[in-house]
Amino acid sequence: MNSDNQRQSVIGAVVDDRTCHLCWEESRYPGRHIAQKHLKKSLYQCPVCQDFGSYESCTIINEKNLWRIHDKDEIIQIVEKVIRENDKLVRKIQKSGAKRHATKLRAAILSECNRRIEADEIIRRKLLSGS
């Protein structure tokens, strides 16, 4: 009976896009609310281990997960994977060293890693030195 009364009051209320239609709780970020409260899912996953998840991207990027849990070699492996997959772009960088090509590769690396890493140093060491 109480549930019916509650439902009636909710139906009578003005419902906007910030109100969850499952629990009728108002939320600033409804997508995050549904993932966290109803689906029990993490919005962000660590791209290296896939075991660590969080509702905020900064938790994965910060030192608690990235540099304390993951070896720098693991991160470099991700960079090498992106370099292998972008062979055409790599050849352009090695041929001309054009900054715009390096920027595209850096963007691909950061996209793959889902976090900021020392991409300039790694690109320079892996590509431009000829090693």
Phi, psi and omega in degrees: 000316179298323179297320178295319178297318180296318180297317180299317181292327178289318179297323180287338182283157176281122182254126179247188184284357177259006180257127178287131181274000177265315182241358179061028176268138178278135183221142179290324180235090186299323179297316178294320179300313181295315180298315184285310189274320187261322182265347182054044182245154173270140179281332182234136178244148174288126183287345180274308186259337182061003179265330184266127178226159181206167177270353180230137182294328183295335179293323180284323183286329188288175187294337182302322180258306193295298188272339178275326183268320187258137176286146179300331178297325178297319180293320178296326177299321177298317179299315180297324177298315179296320179297316178298320183284345181244049186303317181299316179294321179298317179298321178297319180294315181293327182285311187249338183066018183300134183298324183294326178290319178296324178295320178296319179293319178300318179297321178294321179294312181296325177294317179294319182279338181062029178194166180275126175232176181280068187293322181301312182297316183291318178298314181299314182292318185279325189253307190282339179277349179085010180267000000 
